[in-house]
CSV table of C-alpha atoms in Angstrom, one decimal:
chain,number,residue,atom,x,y,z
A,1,UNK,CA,87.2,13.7,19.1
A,2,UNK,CA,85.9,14.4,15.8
A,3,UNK,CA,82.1,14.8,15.2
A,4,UNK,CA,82.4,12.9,11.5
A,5,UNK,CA,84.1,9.6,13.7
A,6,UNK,CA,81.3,6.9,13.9
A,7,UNK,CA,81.0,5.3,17.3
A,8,UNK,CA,82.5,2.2,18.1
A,9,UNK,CA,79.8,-0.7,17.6
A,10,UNK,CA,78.9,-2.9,20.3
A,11,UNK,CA,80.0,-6.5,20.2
A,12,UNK,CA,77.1,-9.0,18.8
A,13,UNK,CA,75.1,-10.5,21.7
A,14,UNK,CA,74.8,-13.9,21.3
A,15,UNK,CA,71.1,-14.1,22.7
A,16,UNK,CA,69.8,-11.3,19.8
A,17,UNK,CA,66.3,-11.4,19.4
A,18,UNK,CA,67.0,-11.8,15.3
A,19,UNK,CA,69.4,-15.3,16.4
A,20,UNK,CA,66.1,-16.8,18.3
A,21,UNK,CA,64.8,-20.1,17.4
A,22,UNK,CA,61.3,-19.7,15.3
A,23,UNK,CA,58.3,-20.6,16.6
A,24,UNK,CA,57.0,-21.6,13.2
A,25,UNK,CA,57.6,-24.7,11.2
A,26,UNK,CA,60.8,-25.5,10.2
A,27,UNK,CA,62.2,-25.3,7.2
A,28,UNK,CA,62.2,-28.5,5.2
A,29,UNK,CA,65.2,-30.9,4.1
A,30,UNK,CA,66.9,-29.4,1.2
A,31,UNK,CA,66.0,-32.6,-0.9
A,32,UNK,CA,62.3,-32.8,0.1
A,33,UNK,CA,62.1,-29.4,-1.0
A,34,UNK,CA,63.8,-30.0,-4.4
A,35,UNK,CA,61.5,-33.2,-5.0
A,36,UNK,CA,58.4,-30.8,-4.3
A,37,UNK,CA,59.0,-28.2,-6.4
A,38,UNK,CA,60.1,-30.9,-9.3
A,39,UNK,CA,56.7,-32.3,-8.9
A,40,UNK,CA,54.9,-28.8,-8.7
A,41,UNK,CA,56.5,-27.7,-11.9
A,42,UNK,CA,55.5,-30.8,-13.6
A,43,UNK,CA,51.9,-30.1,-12.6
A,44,UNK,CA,52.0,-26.5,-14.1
A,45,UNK,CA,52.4,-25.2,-10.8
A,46,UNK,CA,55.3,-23.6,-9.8
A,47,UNK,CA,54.5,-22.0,-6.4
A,48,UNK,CA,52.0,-22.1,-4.1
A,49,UNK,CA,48.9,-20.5,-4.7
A,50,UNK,CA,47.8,-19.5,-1.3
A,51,UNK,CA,51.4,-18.9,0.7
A,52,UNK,CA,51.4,-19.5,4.5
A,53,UNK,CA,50.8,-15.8,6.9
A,54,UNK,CA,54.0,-17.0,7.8
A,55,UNK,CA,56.1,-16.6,4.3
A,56,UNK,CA,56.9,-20.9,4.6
A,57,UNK,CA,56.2,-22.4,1.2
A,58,UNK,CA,53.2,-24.6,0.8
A,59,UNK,CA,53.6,-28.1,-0.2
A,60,UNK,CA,51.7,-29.4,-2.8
A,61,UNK,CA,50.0,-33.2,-2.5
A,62,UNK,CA,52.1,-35.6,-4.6
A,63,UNK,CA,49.8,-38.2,-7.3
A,64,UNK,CA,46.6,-39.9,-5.7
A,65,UNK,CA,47.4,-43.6,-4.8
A,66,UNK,CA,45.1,-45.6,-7.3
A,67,UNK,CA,44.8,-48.8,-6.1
A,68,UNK,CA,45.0,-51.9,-8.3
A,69,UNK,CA,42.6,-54.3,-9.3
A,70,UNK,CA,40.8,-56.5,-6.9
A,71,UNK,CA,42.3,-59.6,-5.8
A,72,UNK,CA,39.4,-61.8,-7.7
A,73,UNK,CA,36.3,-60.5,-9.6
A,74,UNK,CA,32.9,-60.9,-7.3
A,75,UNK,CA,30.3,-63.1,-8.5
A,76,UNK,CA,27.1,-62.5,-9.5
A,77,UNK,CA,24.3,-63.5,-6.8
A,78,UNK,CA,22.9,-67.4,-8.1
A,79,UNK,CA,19.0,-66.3,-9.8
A,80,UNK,CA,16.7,-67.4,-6.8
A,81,UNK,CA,14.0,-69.6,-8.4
A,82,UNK,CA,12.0,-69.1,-5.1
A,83,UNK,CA,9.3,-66.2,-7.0
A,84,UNK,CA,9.1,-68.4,-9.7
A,85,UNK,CA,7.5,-71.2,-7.2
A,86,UNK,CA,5.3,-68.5,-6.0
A,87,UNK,CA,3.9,-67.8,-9.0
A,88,UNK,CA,3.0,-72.0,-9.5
A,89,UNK,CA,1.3,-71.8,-6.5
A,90,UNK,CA,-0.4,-68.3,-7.1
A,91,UNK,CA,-2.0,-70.2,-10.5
A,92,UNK,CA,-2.9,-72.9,-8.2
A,93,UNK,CA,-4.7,-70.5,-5.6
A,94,UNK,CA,-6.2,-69.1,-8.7
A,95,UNK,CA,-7.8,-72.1,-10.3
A,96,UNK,CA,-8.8,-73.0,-6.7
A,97,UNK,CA,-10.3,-70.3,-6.0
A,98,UNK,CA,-12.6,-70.2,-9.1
A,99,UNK,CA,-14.9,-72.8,-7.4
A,100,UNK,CA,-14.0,-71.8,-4.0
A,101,UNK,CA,-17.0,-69.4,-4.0
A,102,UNK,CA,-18.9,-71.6,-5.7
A,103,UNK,CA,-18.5,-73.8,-2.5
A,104,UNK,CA,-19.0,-70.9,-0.2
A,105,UNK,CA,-22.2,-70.1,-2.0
A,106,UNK,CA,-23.9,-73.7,-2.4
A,107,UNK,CA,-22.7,-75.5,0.8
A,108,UNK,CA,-20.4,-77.8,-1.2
A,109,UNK,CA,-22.8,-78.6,-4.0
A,110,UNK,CA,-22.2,-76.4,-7.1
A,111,UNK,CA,-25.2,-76.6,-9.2
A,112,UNK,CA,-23.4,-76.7,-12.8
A,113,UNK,CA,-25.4,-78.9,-15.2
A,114,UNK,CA,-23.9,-82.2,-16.1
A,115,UNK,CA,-25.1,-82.5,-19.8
A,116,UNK,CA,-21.7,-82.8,-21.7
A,117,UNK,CA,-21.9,-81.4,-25.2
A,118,UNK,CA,-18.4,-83.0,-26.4
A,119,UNK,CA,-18.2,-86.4,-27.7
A,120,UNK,CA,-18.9,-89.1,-24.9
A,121,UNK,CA,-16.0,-91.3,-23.9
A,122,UNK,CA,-15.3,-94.8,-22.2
A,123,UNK,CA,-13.5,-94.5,-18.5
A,124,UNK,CA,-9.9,-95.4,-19.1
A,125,UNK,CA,-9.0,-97.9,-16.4
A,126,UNK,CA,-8.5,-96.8,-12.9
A,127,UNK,CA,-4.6,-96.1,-12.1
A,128,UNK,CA,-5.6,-95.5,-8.9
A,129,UNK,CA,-6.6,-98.7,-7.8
A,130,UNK,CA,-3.3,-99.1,-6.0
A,131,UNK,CA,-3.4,-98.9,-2.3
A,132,UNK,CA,-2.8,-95.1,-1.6
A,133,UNK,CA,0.2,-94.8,0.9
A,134,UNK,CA,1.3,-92.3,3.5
A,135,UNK,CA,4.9,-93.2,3.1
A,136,UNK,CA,7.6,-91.6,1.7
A,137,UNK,CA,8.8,-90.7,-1.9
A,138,UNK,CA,10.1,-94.5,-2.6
A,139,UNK,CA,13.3,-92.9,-4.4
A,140,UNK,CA,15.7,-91.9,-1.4
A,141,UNK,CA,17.5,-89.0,-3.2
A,142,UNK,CA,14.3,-87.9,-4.7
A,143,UNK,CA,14.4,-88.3,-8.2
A,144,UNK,CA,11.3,-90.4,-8.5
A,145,UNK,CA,10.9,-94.2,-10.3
A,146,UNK,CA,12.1,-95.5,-13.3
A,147,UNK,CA,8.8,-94.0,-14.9
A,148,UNK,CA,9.1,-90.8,-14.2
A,149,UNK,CA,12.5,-90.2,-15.7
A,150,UNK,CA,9.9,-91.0,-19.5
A,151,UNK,CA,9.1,-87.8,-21.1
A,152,UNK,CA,5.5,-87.6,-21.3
A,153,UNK,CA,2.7,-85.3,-23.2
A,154,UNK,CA,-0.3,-83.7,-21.6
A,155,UNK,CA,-3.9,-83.8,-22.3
A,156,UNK,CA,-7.2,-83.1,-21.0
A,157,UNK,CA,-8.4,-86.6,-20.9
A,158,UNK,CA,-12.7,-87.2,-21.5
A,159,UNK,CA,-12.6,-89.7,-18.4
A,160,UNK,CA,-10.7,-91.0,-15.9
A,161,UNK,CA,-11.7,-94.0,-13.9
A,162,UNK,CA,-15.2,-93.2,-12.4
A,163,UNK,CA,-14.7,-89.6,-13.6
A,164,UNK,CA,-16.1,-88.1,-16.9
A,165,UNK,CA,-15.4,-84.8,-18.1
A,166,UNK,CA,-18.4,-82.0,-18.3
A,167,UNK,CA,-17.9,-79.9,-21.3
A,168,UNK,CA,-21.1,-77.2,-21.5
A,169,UNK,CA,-21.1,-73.1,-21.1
A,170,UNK,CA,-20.1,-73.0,-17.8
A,171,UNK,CA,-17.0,-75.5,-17.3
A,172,UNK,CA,-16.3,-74.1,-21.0
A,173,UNK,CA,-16.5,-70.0,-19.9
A,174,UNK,CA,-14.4,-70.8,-16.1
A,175,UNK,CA,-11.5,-72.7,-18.4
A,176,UNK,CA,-11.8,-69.5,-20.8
A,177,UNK,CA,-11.6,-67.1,-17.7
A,178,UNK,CA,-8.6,-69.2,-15.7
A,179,UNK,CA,-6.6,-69.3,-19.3
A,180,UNK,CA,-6.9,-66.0,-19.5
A,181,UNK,CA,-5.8,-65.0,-15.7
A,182,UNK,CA,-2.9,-67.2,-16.0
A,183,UNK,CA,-1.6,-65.8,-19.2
A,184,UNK,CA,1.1,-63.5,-17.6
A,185,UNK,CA,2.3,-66.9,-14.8
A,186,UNK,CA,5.8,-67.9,-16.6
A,187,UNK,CA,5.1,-71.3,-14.9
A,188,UNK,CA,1.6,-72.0,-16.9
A,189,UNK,CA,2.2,-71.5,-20.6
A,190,UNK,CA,-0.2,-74.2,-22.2
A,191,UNK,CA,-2.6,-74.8,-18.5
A,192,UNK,CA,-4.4,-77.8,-19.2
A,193,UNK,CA,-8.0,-77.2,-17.3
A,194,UNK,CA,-10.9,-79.3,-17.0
A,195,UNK,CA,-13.9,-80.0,-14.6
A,196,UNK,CA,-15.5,-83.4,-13.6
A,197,UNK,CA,-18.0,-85.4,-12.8
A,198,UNK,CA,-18.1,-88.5,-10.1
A,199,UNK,CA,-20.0,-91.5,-12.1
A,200,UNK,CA,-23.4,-90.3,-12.7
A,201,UNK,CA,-23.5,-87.0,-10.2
A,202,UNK,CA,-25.5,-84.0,-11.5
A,203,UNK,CA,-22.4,-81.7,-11.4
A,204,UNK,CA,-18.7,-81.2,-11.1
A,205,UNK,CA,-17.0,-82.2,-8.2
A,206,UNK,CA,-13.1,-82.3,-9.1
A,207,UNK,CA,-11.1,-80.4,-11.4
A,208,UNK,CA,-7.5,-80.7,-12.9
A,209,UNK,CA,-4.9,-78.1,-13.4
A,210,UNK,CA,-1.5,-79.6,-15.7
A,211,UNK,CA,1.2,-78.2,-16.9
A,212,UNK,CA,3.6,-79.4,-19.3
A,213,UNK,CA,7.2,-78.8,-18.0
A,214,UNK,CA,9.2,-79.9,-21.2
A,215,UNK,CA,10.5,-76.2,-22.2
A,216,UNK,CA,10.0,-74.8,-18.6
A,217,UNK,CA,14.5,-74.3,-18.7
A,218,UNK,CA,13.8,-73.1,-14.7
A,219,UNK,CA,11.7,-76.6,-13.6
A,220,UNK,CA,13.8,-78.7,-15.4
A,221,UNK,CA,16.9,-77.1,-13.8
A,222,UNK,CA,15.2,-77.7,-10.6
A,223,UNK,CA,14.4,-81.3,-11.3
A,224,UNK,CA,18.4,-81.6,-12.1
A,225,UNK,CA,19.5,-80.6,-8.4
A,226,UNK,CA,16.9,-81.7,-6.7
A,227,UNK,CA,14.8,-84.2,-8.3
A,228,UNK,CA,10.3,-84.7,-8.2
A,229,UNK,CA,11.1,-84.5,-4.2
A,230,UNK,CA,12.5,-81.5,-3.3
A,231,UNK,CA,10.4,-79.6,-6.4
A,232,UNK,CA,7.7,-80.7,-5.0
A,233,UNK,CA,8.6,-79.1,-1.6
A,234,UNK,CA,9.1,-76.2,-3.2
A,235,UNK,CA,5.6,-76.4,-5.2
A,236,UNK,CA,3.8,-76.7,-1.6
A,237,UNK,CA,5.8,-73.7,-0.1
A,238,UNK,CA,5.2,-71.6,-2.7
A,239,UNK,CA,1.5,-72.3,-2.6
A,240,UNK,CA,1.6,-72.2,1.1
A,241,UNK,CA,-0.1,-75.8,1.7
A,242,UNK,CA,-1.6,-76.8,4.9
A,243,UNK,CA,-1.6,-80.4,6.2
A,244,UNK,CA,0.8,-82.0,3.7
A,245,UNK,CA,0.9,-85.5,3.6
A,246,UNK,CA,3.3,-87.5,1.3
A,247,UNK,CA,1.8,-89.9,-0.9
A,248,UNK,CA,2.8,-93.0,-3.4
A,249,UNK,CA,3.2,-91.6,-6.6
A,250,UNK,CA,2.1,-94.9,-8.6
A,251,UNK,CA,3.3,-96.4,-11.6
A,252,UNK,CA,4.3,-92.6,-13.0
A,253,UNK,CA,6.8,-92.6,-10.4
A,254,UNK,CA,7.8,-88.9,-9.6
A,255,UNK,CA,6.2,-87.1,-6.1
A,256,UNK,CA,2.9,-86.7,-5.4
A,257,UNK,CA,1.5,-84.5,-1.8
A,258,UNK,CA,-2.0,-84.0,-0.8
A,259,UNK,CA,-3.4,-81.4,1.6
A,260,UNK,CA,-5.1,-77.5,1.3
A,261,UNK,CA,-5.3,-74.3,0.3
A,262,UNK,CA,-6.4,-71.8,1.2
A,263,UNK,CA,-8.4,-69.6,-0.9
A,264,UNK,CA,-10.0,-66.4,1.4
A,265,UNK,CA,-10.9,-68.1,4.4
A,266,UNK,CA,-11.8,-71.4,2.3
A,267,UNK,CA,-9.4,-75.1,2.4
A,268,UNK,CA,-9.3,-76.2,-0.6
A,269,UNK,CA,-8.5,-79.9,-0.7
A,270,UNK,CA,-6.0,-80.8,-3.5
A,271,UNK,CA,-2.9,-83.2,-4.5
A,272,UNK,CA,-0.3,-82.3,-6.9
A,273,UNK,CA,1.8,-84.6,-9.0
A,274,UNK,CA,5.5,-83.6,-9.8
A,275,UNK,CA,7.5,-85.8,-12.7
A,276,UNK,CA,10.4,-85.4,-15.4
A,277,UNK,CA,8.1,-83.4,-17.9
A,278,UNK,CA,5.0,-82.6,-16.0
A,279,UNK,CA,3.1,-81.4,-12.6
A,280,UNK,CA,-0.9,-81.5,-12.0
A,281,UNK,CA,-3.1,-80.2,-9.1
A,282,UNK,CA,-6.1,-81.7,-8.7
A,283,UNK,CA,-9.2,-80.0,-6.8
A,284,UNK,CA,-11.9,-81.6,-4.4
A,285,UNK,CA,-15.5,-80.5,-3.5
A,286,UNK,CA,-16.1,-81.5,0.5
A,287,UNK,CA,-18.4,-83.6,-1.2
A,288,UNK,CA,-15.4,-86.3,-2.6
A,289,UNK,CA,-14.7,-88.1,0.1
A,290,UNK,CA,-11.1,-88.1,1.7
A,291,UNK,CA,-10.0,-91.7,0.8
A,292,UNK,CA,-11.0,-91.2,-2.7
A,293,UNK,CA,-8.5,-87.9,-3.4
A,294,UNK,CA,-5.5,-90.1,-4.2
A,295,UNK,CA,-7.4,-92.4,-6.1
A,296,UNK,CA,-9.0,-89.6,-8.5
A,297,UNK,CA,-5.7,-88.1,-8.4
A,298,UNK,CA,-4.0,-90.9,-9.9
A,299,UNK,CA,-6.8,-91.9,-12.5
A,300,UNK,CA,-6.8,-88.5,-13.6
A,301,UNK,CA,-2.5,-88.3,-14.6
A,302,UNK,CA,-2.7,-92.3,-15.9
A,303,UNK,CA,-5.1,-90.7,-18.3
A,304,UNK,CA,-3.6,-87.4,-19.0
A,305,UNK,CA,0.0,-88.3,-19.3
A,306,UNK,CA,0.7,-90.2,-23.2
């Protein structure tokens, strides 16, 4: 035998280590592959940045799904007019409150002189002379008598029935203060204010609060949906009154509720009128007696409204 002869080779065994299955992941469809690297080389990236320990190529992420539009555009929450009623009856707490301590203080008999420095005027007749009733608004769906559907102005009338307006420094320095407090209330623009005496009494013993609601866009809105009935509703909620009772609104048609606030431990008695183009509070000492509230009430917004 020659020493330059090469051995014979061994036949291949067909259970070679080199023939075994891999254990790592297999390779991928000849296609799928192709599709990847057409989209890596449109991205600018040709190969894989960060290859596998195991020499497979990595596969890049194909586009981010954006979805469409949605199906229908959401809409904006309706303005809740319920802070706005809050701040009515915060001007109301406010203007009760001014005489609240003056009740605390004298037992219910303020001791403001009566001596009116205005002009004098003749008691217009009494509105109120109606029969005050504990009944409902008469208007089922709330939106008040024929009368109150007429657009009305506002004024600070000299005398109302049996009551007579006191104009000297002290009624005219609280209306200056309570303007002034209610300049920044959305709901009290042009306050109508003014303090009263009962026939001949020595002092003040009810007061009136009016508003105008002409160019108020969010009571008139109100007044639209839900008519004097359910404004009014929302006037005593938002001043958190006690001991509501519903009341005939009179010839002015509209709502009008009776009952008391509460003003730092002090109930305030007071009704509130509600029509097309205005709303009133009106104020009692404990000194007016209770059948006489709705009866003031009404002579007082007979006289005020034109």
């Amino acid at each position: 035998m020659s020493w330059d002869a090469q051995p014979p080779s061994e036949p291949a065994q067909p259970d070679q280590q080199q023939d075994a299955p891999q254990w790592y992941a297999p390779q991928p469809d000849p296609s799928q592959w192709h599709a990847t690297q057409q989209w890596e080389a449109a991205q600018g990236n040709p190969g894989a940045a960060n290859p596998s320990p195991w020499g497979q190529p990595q596969y890049q992420a194909g586009p981010p799904f954006f979805a469409g539009p949605p199906m229908g555009t959401a809409q904006p929450p309706k303005r809740s007019r319920t802070g706005w009623y809050v701040g009515l009856g915060a001007g109301a707490v406010l203007v009760a409150g001014v005489v609240a301590a003056v009740v605390a203080m004298s037992g219910g008999n303020p001791t403001t002189p009566a001596a009116q420095t205005g002009p004098t005027a003749t008691a217009t007749p009494a509105s109120g002379s109606s029969t005050p009733s504990n009944g409902t608004d008469p208007s089922p769906t709330g939106a008040g008598t024929a009368g109150s559907q007429t657009s009305h102005t506002l004024s600070v009338p000299m005398a109302a029935g049996p009551l007579h307006l006191v104009v000297n420094g002290d009624t005219q320095q609280r209306i200056s203060d309570l303007k002034k407090n209610l300049q920044s209330n959305t709901a009290y623009p042009d306050p109508q204010v003014g303090f009263y005496r009962v026939g001949s009494a020595a002092s003040f013993s009810v007061w009136l609060l009016a508003e105008s609601t002409a160019n108020l866009s969010d009571f008139q809105t109100s007044l639209g949906i839900m008519g004097p009935t359910g404004v009014m509703k929302q006037i005593t909620n938002g001043a958190s009154m006690t001991n509501v009772t519903v009341e005939n609104p009179g010839a002015l048609g509209g709502a009008l509720d009776c009952g008391k606030l509460n003003v730092d431990g002090t109930a305030v008695r007071s009704c509130v009128w509600v029509d097309h183009s205005t709303f009133g509070w009106v104020y009692f000492l404990p000194s007016v007696s209770q059948s006489k509230m709705v009866a003031y009430t009404l002579d007082l917004r007979a006289a005020a409204e034109h």
